[in-house]
Amino acid sequence: MIAMERARNVAVLVYEKVDTLDVAGPYHVFGLAGRGGRGFRVYSVGESRQPLNTVTGITLVPKFDFDDCPVPDIVIVPGGPGVHTAINNEKLMTWISSKADSAELVISVCTGAFLLAKAELLEGVKVTTNRRALDQLLELIPASSQLVRNVRYVDNGKIVMSAGVTAGFDAALHVVARLHGRECALEAASILEYEWREEPEAANGQ
Amino acid sequence: MIAMERARNVAVLVYEKVDTLDVAGPYHVFGLAGRGGRGFRVYSVGESRQPLNTVTGITLVPKFDFDDCPVPDIVIVPGGPGVHTAINNEKLMTWISSKADSAELVISVCTGAFLLAKAELLEGVKVTTNRRALDQLLELIPASSQLVRNVRYVDNGKIVMSAGVTAGFDAALHVVARLHGRECALEAASILEYEWREEPEAANGQ
């Protein structure tokens, strides 16, 4: 556990056709765990502050753009059908690479894993993604990384990756537990009336 | 099961400080179940189309306002801290009452239950809400209605009510199963990698 005086900045990346729950799930978990400013300050960040359409049709307005976004301690990279366009967006990929470089933690949700692969963040780590996208991810990862099936999330210390959509809740709860203790995660899960699906095999950080 | 030629309109009510997941969960479930236009057409509706802040800080833009919103077959009433202001918003309460009147189904999520109580929709039905708000709801419901604890949702035919936040996923999946069959609900849950928590006791519609 790393002691920090200030709340950690948690940036949730958003882009056109991002999965709504990939964004909203971890956003809500970190928001609840950070109530009272004690732990986390969560915000969304997009290429611009223009409203964008998530996959469900819910329209979001990013809180910050790439230029005015506070430096994140934790970067959350969600997936969704829009990932196939996002992966070719140079400005977005540059943002991920540079923020991942200075961040304490990078968390992918669902097919957000593809963006971590493209950003070359997966050397020598355990990786996972949406179960329907595992084989596709296999083609994008380096030989040194190990694809893990049938888990809710994997924890490599700096790089944490979740399986599909609601598995992002579990990965976020895991990171909350790792940084602020299990009670804090259980309290957030209780408020959401969510049954945390823990992975006993996940390493407890670095 | 009621046969319908066209897709059902599913209106998700949004208001300032609504719970983000109360909105996004059922929205996503019905959206997935309605892919290809076969079952559901989901949209958000607010008092105006101005962006509004959900409880997490995620900013949403309602798709429709109360004046231009298509007539809903299914009305979803989410909760959140904003419910205490919404309950005194005459225009919003009038919208709920009038749309509930003509709708096939009304689904409350979490403390959205309070709005159904205020709209006098709970006469003679089983009711539930967020487990932290059950006692508060008890003060608002008529003597003829029965508070149910420790369930994910209750189904009274027209009125379906869920417990807190993520229980809205389960209630939405239940309604999808009731209207379009269990396979359709299981497919949506599978895409979300969500373990549907079914209530075997819930009535199977009217």
Coordinates of C-alpha atoms in Angstrom, one line a residue:
Chain A
M1 CA 0.0 0.0 0.0
I2 CA 1.4 3.4 -1.0
A3 CA 0.7 6.3 1.4
M4 CA -0.4 9.4 -0.4
E5 CA -1.2 12.7 1.2
R6 CA -3.5 13.9 -1.5
A7 CA -6.4 12.2 -3.3
R8 CA -5.4 10.3 -6.5
N9 CA -6.5 11.7 -9.8
V10 CA -8.5 9.1 -11.7
A11 CA -9.0 9.9 -15.4
V12 CA -11.6 7.9 -17.3
L13 CA -10.9 8.2 -21.0
V14 CA -14.0 8.6 -23.2
Y15 CA -14.4 8.6 -27.0
E16 CA -17.2 8.2 -29.6
K17 CA -19.0 4.8 -29.2
V18 CA -17.3 3.9 -26.0
D19 CA -19.1 1.4 -23.9
T20 CA -21.3 3.3 -21.4
L21 CA -20.9 0.8 -18.5
D22 CA -17.1 0.4 -19.1
V23 CA -17.1 4.1 -18.2
A24 CA -19.8 4.4 -15.6
G25 CA -18.9 1.3 -13.5
P26 CA -15.3 2.1 -12.5
Y27 CA -16.2 5.8 -12.4
H28 CA -18.9 5.1 -9.8
V29 CA -16.7 2.7 -7.8
F30 CA -13.8 5.2 -7.5
G31 CA -16.2 8.0 -6.9
L32 CA -17.8 6.2 -3.9
A33 CA -14.4 5.1 -2.6
G34 CA -13.2 8.7 -2.8
R35 CA -16.1 10.4 -1.1
G36 CA -15.1 13.3 1.1
G37 CA -12.0 13.8 -1.0
R38 CA -10.1 11.1 1.0
G39 CA -9.0 8.9 -1.7
F40 CA -9.9 9.6 -5.4
R41 CA -10.9 12.5 -7.6
V42 CA -12.5 11.0 -10.7
Y43 CA -13.1 12.8 -13.9
S44 CA -13.7 12.0 -17.6
V45 CA -11.4 13.2 -20.4
G46 CA -11.9 13.2 -24.1
E47 CA -10.2 14.6 -27.1
S48 CA -12.5 17.6 -26.9
R49 CA -15.2 18.7 -24.5
Q50 CA -17.8 18.2 -27.2
P51 CA -20.7 15.8 -26.3
L52 CA -20.1 12.3 -27.6
N53 CA -22.3 9.3 -28.1
T54 CA -21.6 6.2 -26.1
V55 CA -22.6 2.9 -27.5
T56 CA -26.0 2.8 -25.8
G57 CA -27.0 6.1 -27.2
I58 CA -26.4 7.9 -23.9
T59 CA -24.6 11.2 -24.7
L60 CA -21.8 12.2 -22.4
V61 CA -19.9 15.5 -22.0
P62 CA -16.2 15.0 -21.1
K63 CA -15.2 17.0 -18.1
F64 CA -11.7 17.8 -19.5
D65 CA -10.0 17.6 -22.9
F66 CA -6.5 16.3 -23.5
D67 CA -5.0 19.8 -23.1
D68 CA -6.6 20.8 -19.8
C69 CA -6.9 17.5 -18.1
P70 CA -5.2 17.2 -14.6
V71 CA -2.3 14.7 -14.6
P72 CA -3.8 11.3 -13.7
D73 CA -2.4 9.0 -11.1
I74 CA -4.8 6.3 -12.4
V75 CA -5.8 6.1 -16.1
I76 CA -8.9 4.1 -17.0
V77 CA -9.1 2.9 -20.6
P78 CA -12.6 1.6 -21.4
G79 CA -13.6 -0.4 -24.5
G80 CA -16.6 -0.6 -26.8
P81 CA -17.2 -0.7 -30.5
G82 CA -15.5 2.7 -30.8
V83 CA -12.2 1.2 -29.9
H84 CA -11.6 0.3 -33.6
T85 CA -11.6 3.9 -34.5
A86 CA -9.9 5.1 -31.3
I87 CA -7.0 2.8 -32.0
N88 CA -6.2 4.7 -35.2
N89 CA -6.6 8.1 -33.5
E90 CA -3.0 9.4 -33.1
K91 CA -3.9 12.1 -30.7
L92 CA -5.8 9.7 -28.4
M93 CA -3.1 7.1 -28.6
T94 CA -0.4 9.7 -27.8
W95 CA -2.5 10.8 -24.8
I96 CA -2.7 7.2 -23.5
S97 CA 1.0 6.5 -24.0
S98 CA 2.2 9.7 -22.3
K99 CA -0.3 9.5 -19.4
A100 CA 0.4 5.8 -18.9
D101 CA 4.1 6.6 -18.7
S102 CA 3.7 8.9 -15.7
A103 CA 0.8 7.2 -14.0
E104 CA 0.9 4.9 -11.0
L105 CA -1.7 2.6 -12.5
V106 CA -3.4 1.9 -15.8
I107 CA -6.7 0.0 -15.9
S108 CA -8.2 -1.4 -19.1
V109 CA -11.9 -2.4 -19.1
C110 CA -13.2 -4.8 -21.7
T111 CA -11.8 -4.1 -25.2
G112 CA -9.9 -1.1 -23.8
A113 CA -7.2 -3.8 -23.7
F114 CA -6.7 -3.3 -27.5
L115 CA -5.6 0.3 -26.8
L116 CA -3.1 -0.8 -24.2
A117 CA -1.7 -3.3 -26.8
K118 CA -1.4 -0.6 -29.4
A119 CA 0.3 1.7 -26.9
E120 CA 2.8 -1.1 -26.3
L121 CA 2.1 -1.4 -22.6
L122 CA 1.7 -5.1 -22.4
E123 CA 5.2 -6.4 -22.6
G124 CA 5.7 -9.3 -20.2
V125 CA 2.4 -9.0 -18.4
K126 CA -0.8 -11.1 -17.9
V127 CA -3.6 -9.8 -20.1
T128 CA -7.3 -10.3 -20.5
T129 CA -10.3 -8.7 -22.2
N130 CA -14.0 -9.3 -23.0
R131 CA -14.3 -13.0 -23.5
R132 CA -15.7 -12.5 -27.0
A133 CA -12.5 -10.6 -27.9
L134 CA -9.8 -12.8 -26.4
D135 CA -8.7 -14.4 -29.6
Q136 CA -8.5 -11.0 -31.4
L137 CA -6.4 -9.6 -28.5
L138 CA -4.0 -12.6 -28.9
E139 CA -3.0 -11.3 -32.3
L140 CA -2.1 -7.9 -30.9
I141 CA 0.0 -8.8 -27.8
P142 CA 3.7 -9.4 -27.7
A143 CA 5.1 -13.0 -27.3
S144 CA 6.2 -12.1 -23.8
S145 CA 2.7 -11.5 -22.5
Q146 CA 0.3 -14.2 -21.3
L147 CA -3.4 -14.2 -22.2
V148 CA -5.6 -15.3 -19.2
R149 CA -9.1 -16.6 -19.9
N150 CA -12.0 -17.0 -17.5
V151 CA -11.0 -14.3 -15.0
R152 CA -12.7 -11.1 -14.1
Y153 CA -9.4 -9.2 -14.0
V154 CA -5.6 -9.6 -13.8
D155 CA -3.3 -7.4 -11.7
N156 CA 0.3 -6.9 -12.9
G157 CA 1.1 -4.1 -10.4
K158 CA 1.0 -1.1 -12.7
I159 CA -1.2 -2.7 -15.4
V160 CA -4.6 -4.0 -14.4
M161 CA -6.9 -5.4 -17.0
S162 CA -10.5 -6.5 -16.7
A163 CA -12.7 -8.9 -18.7
G164 CA -15.9 -7.6 -20.4
V165 CA -18.1 -4.6 -19.3
T166 CA -19.2 -5.3 -15.7
A167 CA -15.9 -7.0 -14.9
G168 CA -14.7 -3.4 -14.8
F169 CA -16.6 -3.1 -11.5
D170 CA -14.6 -5.9 -10.1
A171 CA -11.2 -4.6 -11.3
A172 CA -12.0 -1.2 -9.9
L173 CA -13.0 -2.7 -6.5
H174 CA -9.8 -4.7 -6.5
V175 CA -7.7 -1.5 -7.0
V176 CA -9.6 0.3 -4.3
A177 CA -9.0 -2.6 -1.9
R178 CA -5.3 -2.6 -2.9
L179 CA -4.8 1.1 -2.3
H180 CA -7.3 1.8 0.5
G181 CA -8.1 -1.6 2.1
R182 CA -10.7 -4.2 1.6
E183 CA -13.3 -2.4 3.8
C184 CA -13.3 0.6 1.6
A185 CA -14.0 -1.6 -1.5
L186 CA -16.7 -3.6 0.3
E187 CA -18.4 -0.4 1.4
A188 CA -18.5 0.9 -2.2
A189 CA -19.8 -2.5 -3.4
S190 CA -22.5 -2.4 -0.7
I191 CA -23.7 1.0 -1.7
L192 CA -24.0 -0.2 -5.3
E193 CA -25.6 -3.5 -4.1
Y194 CA -23.0 -5.2 -6.2
E195 CA -21.6 -8.6 -5.4
W196 CA -17.9 -8.1 -5.9
R197 CA -16.4 -11.0 -7.9
E198 CA -12.9 -11.2 -6.5
E199 CA -10.1 -13.0 -8.2
P200 CA -8.1 -14.7 -5.4
E201 CA -5.3 -15.3 -7.9
A202 CA -4.8 -11.6 -8.7
A203 CA -1.4 -10.4 -7.3
N204 CA -1.8 -7.8 -4.6
G205 CA 0.0 -5.1 -6.4
Q206 CA 3.8 -4.8 -6.8
Chain B
M1 CA -46.2 -12.6 -23.4
I2 CA -47.8 -9.7 -25.4
A3 CA -47.1 -9.8 -29.1
M4 CA -46.2 -6.4 -30.5
E5 CA -45.4 -5.6 -34.1
R6 CA -43.2 -2.6 -33.4
A7 CA -40.3 -2.1 -31.0
R8 CA -41.4 -0.9 -27.6
N9 CA -40.3 2.6 -26.6
V10 CA -38.3 2.6 -23.4
A11 CA -37.9 6.0 -21.8
V12 CA -35.3 6.4 -19.1
L13 CA -36.0 9.5 -17.0
V14 CA -33.0 11.6 -16.1
Y15 CA -32.6 14.6 -13.7
E16 CA -30.0 16.5 -11.9
K17 CA -28.0 14.2 -9.5
V18 CA -29.6 11.0 -10.7
D19 CA -27.6 7.9 -10.1
T20 CA -25.4 7.2 -13.1
L21 CA -25.7 3.4 -13.0
D22 CA -29.4 3.5 -12.2
V23 CA -29.6 5.1 -15.7
A24 CA -26.8 3.3 -17.5
G25 CA -27.6 -0.3 -16.4
P26 CA -31.2 -0.7 -17.5
Y27 CA -30.4 1.5 -20.6
H28 CA -27.7 -0.9 -21.6
V29 CA -29.7 -4.0 -20.9
F30 CA -32.7 -2.9 -23.0
G31 CA -30.4 -1.5 -25.7
L32 CA -28.7 -4.9 -26.1
A33 CA -32.0 -6.8 -26.0
G34 CA -33.3 -4.4 -28.6
R35 CA -30.5 -4.6 -31.1
G36 CA -31.6 -4.6 -34.7
G37 CA -34.8 -2.8 -33.8
R38 CA -36.4 -6.1 -32.9
G39 CA -37.5 -5.3 -29.4
F40 CA -36.8 -2.0 -27.7
R41 CA -36.0 1.5 -28.7
V42 CA -34.3 3.2 -25.7
Y43 CA -33.8 6.9 -25.0
S44 CA -33.3 9.3 -22.2
V45 CA -35.7 12.1 -21.4
G46 CA -35.2 15.1 -19.1
E47 CA -37.1 18.2 -18.3
S48 CA -35.0 20.0 -20.9
R49 CA -32.2 18.9 -23.2
Q50 CA -29.6 20.8 -21.2
P51 CA -26.7 18.8 -20.0
L52 CA -27.2 17.6 -16.4
N53 CA -24.9 16.2 -13.7
T54 CA -25.4 12.7 -12.5
V55 CA -24.2 11.8 -9.0
T56 CA -20.8 10.6 -10.1
G57 CA -20.0 13.8 -11.9
I58 CA -20.6 12.3 -15.3
T59 CA -22.5 14.8 -17.4
L60 CA -25.4 13.5 -19.6
V61 CA -27.3 15.2 -22.3
P62 CA -31.0 14.0 -22.4
K63 CA -32.1 12.8 -25.9
F64 CA -35.6 14.3 -25.5
D65 CA -37.4 16.7 -23.3
F66 CA -40.8 16.3 -21.8
D67 CA -42.4 18.0 -24.8
D68 CA -40.8 16.1 -27.7
C69 CA -40.4 12.7 -26.0
P70 CA -42.0 9.8 -27.9
V71 CA -44.8 8.1 -25.9
P72 CA -43.1 5.4 -23.9
D73 CA -44.3 1.8 -23.6
I74 CA -41.9 1.3 -20.7
V75 CA -41.0 4.1 -18.3
I76 CA -37.8 3.7 -16.2
V77 CA -37.6 5.8 -13.1
P78 CA -34.1 5.8 -11.6
G79 CA -33.0 7.1 -8.2
G80 CA -30.1 8.9 -6.7
P81 CA -29.5 11.8 -4.3
G82 CA -31.4 14.1 -6.8
V83 CA -34.6 12.2 -6.0
H84 CA -35.3 14.5 -3.1
T85 CA -35.4 17.5 -5.4
A86 CA -37.1 15.7 -8.2
I87 CA -40.0 14.6 -5.9
N88 CA -40.9 18.3 -5.5
N89 CA -40.6 19.1 -9.2
E90 CA -44.2 19.4 -10.3
K91 CA -43.4 19.2 -14.0
L92 CA -41.4 16.1 -13.5
M93 CA -44.0 14.4 -11.3
T94 CA -46.7 15.3 -13.8
W95 CA -44.6 13.7 -16.5
I96 CA -44.2 10.5 -14.5
S97 CA -48.0 10.3 -13.7
S98 CA -49.2 10.9 -17.2
K99 CA -46.7 8.5 -18.8
A100 CA -47.2 5.8 -16.2
D101 CA -50.9 6.1 -16.9
S102 CA -50.6 5.1 -20.6
A103 CA -47.5 2.9 -20.3
E104 CA -47.5 -0.9 -20.3
L105 CA -44.8 -1.1 -17.7
V106 CA -43.1 1.2 -15.1
I107 CA -39.8 0.2 -13.6
S108 CA -38.2 2.0 -10.6
V109 CA -34.6 1.6 -9.8
C110 CA -33.2 2.2 -6.4
T111 CA -34.7 5.3 -4.8
G112 CA -36.7 6.0 -7.9
A113 CA -39.3 4.1 -5.8
F114 CA -39.9 7.4 -3.9
L115 CA -41.1 9.0 -7.1
L116 CA -43.5 6.2 -7.8
A117 CA -44.8 6.5 -4.2
K118 CA -45.3 10.3 -4.7
A119 CA -47.1 9.6 -8.0
E120 CA -49.5 7.3 -6.2
L121 CA -48.6 4.3 -8.3
L122 CA -48.1 1.9 -5.4
E123 CA -51.6 1.1 -4.2
G124 CA -51.9 -2.6 -3.4
V125 CA -48.5 -3.7 -4.8
K126 CA -45.3 -5.2 -3.5
V127 CA -42.6 -2.6 -3.3
T128 CA -38.9 -2.4 -2.7
T129 CA -36.0 0.0 -3.0
N130 CA -32.3 0.5 -2.1
R131 CA -31.8 -1.5 1.1
R132 CA -30.5 1.7 2.9
A133 CA -33.8 3.4 2.0
L134 CA -36.4 0.7 2.8
D135 CA -37.5 2.3 6.1
Q136 CA -37.8 5.7 4.5
L137 CA -39.9 4.3 1.7
L138 CA -42.2 2.6 4.3
E139 CA -43.3 6.0 5.4
L140 CA -44.4 7.0 1.9
I141 CA -46.4 3.9 0.8
P142 CA -50.1 3.3 1.3
A143 CA -51.2 0.7 3.8
S144 CA -52.3 -1.6 1.0
S145 CA -48.8 -2.0 -0.3
Q146 CA -46.3 -4.5 1.0
L147 CA -42.7 -3.7 1.5
V148 CA -40.4 -6.6 0.5
R149 CA -36.8 -6.7 1.8
N150 CA -33.9 -8.8 0.6
V151 CA -34.9 -9.1 -3.0
R152 CA -33.3 -7.8 -6.2
Y153 CA -36.7 -6.8 -7.6
V154 CA -40.4 -7.3 -7.4
D155 CA -42.8 -7.7 -10.3
N156 CA -46.4 -6.6 -10.0
G157 CA -47.3 -6.9 -13.6
K158 CA -47.3 -3.2 -14.6
I159 CA -45.1 -2.0 -11.7
V160 CA -41.7 -3.5 -11.4
M161 CA -39.4 -2.2 -8.7
S162 CA -35.7 -2.9 -8.1
A163 CA -33.5 -2.7 -5.0
G164 CA -30.3 -0.5 -5.1
V165 CA -28.3 0.6 -8.1
T166 CA -27.0 -2.7 -9.8
A167 CA -30.3 -4.5 -8.9
G168 CA -31.6 -2.4 -11.8
F169 CA -29.7 -4.7 -14.1
D170 CA -31.6 -7.7 -12.7
A171 CA -35.0 -6.0 -12.9
A172 CA -34.3 -5.0 -16.5
L173 CA -33.2 -8.5 -17.4
H174 CA -36.3 -9.9 -15.8
V175 CA -38.5 -7.6 -17.9
V176 CA -36.6 -8.5 -21.1
A177 CA -37.1 -12.2 -20.3
R178 CA -40.8 -11.7 -19.6
L179 CA -41.4 -9.8 -22.8
H180 CA -38.9 -11.5 -25.2
G181 CA -38.0 -14.8 -23.5
R182 CA -35.2 -16.0 -21.2
E183 CA -32.7 -16.5 -24.0
C184 CA -32.8 -12.8 -25.0
A185 CA -32.1 -11.8 -21.4
L186 CA -29.3 -14.3 -21.0
E187 CA -27.7 -13.1 -24.2
A188 CA -27.8 -9.5 -23.0
A189 CA -26.3 -10.5 -19.6
S190 CA -23.6 -12.5 -21.4
I191 CA -22.5 -9.5 -23.5
L192 CA -22.3 -7.5 -20.3
E193 CA -20.5 -10.4 -18.6
Y194 CA -23.1 -9.9 -15.8
E195 CA -24.3 -12.7 -13.6
W196 CA -28.1 -12.1 -13.6
R197 CA -29.4 -12.4 -10.1
E198 CA -32.9 -13.8 -10.8
E199 CA -35.7 -13.7 -8.3
P200 CA -37.5 -17.0 -8.6
E201 CA -40.4 -15.6 -6.5
A202 CA -41.1 -12.7 -8.9
A203 CA -44.4 -13.1 -10.7
N204 CA -44.1 -13.7 -14.4
G205 CA -46.1 -10.6 -15.5
Q206 CA -49.8 -10.4 -15.6

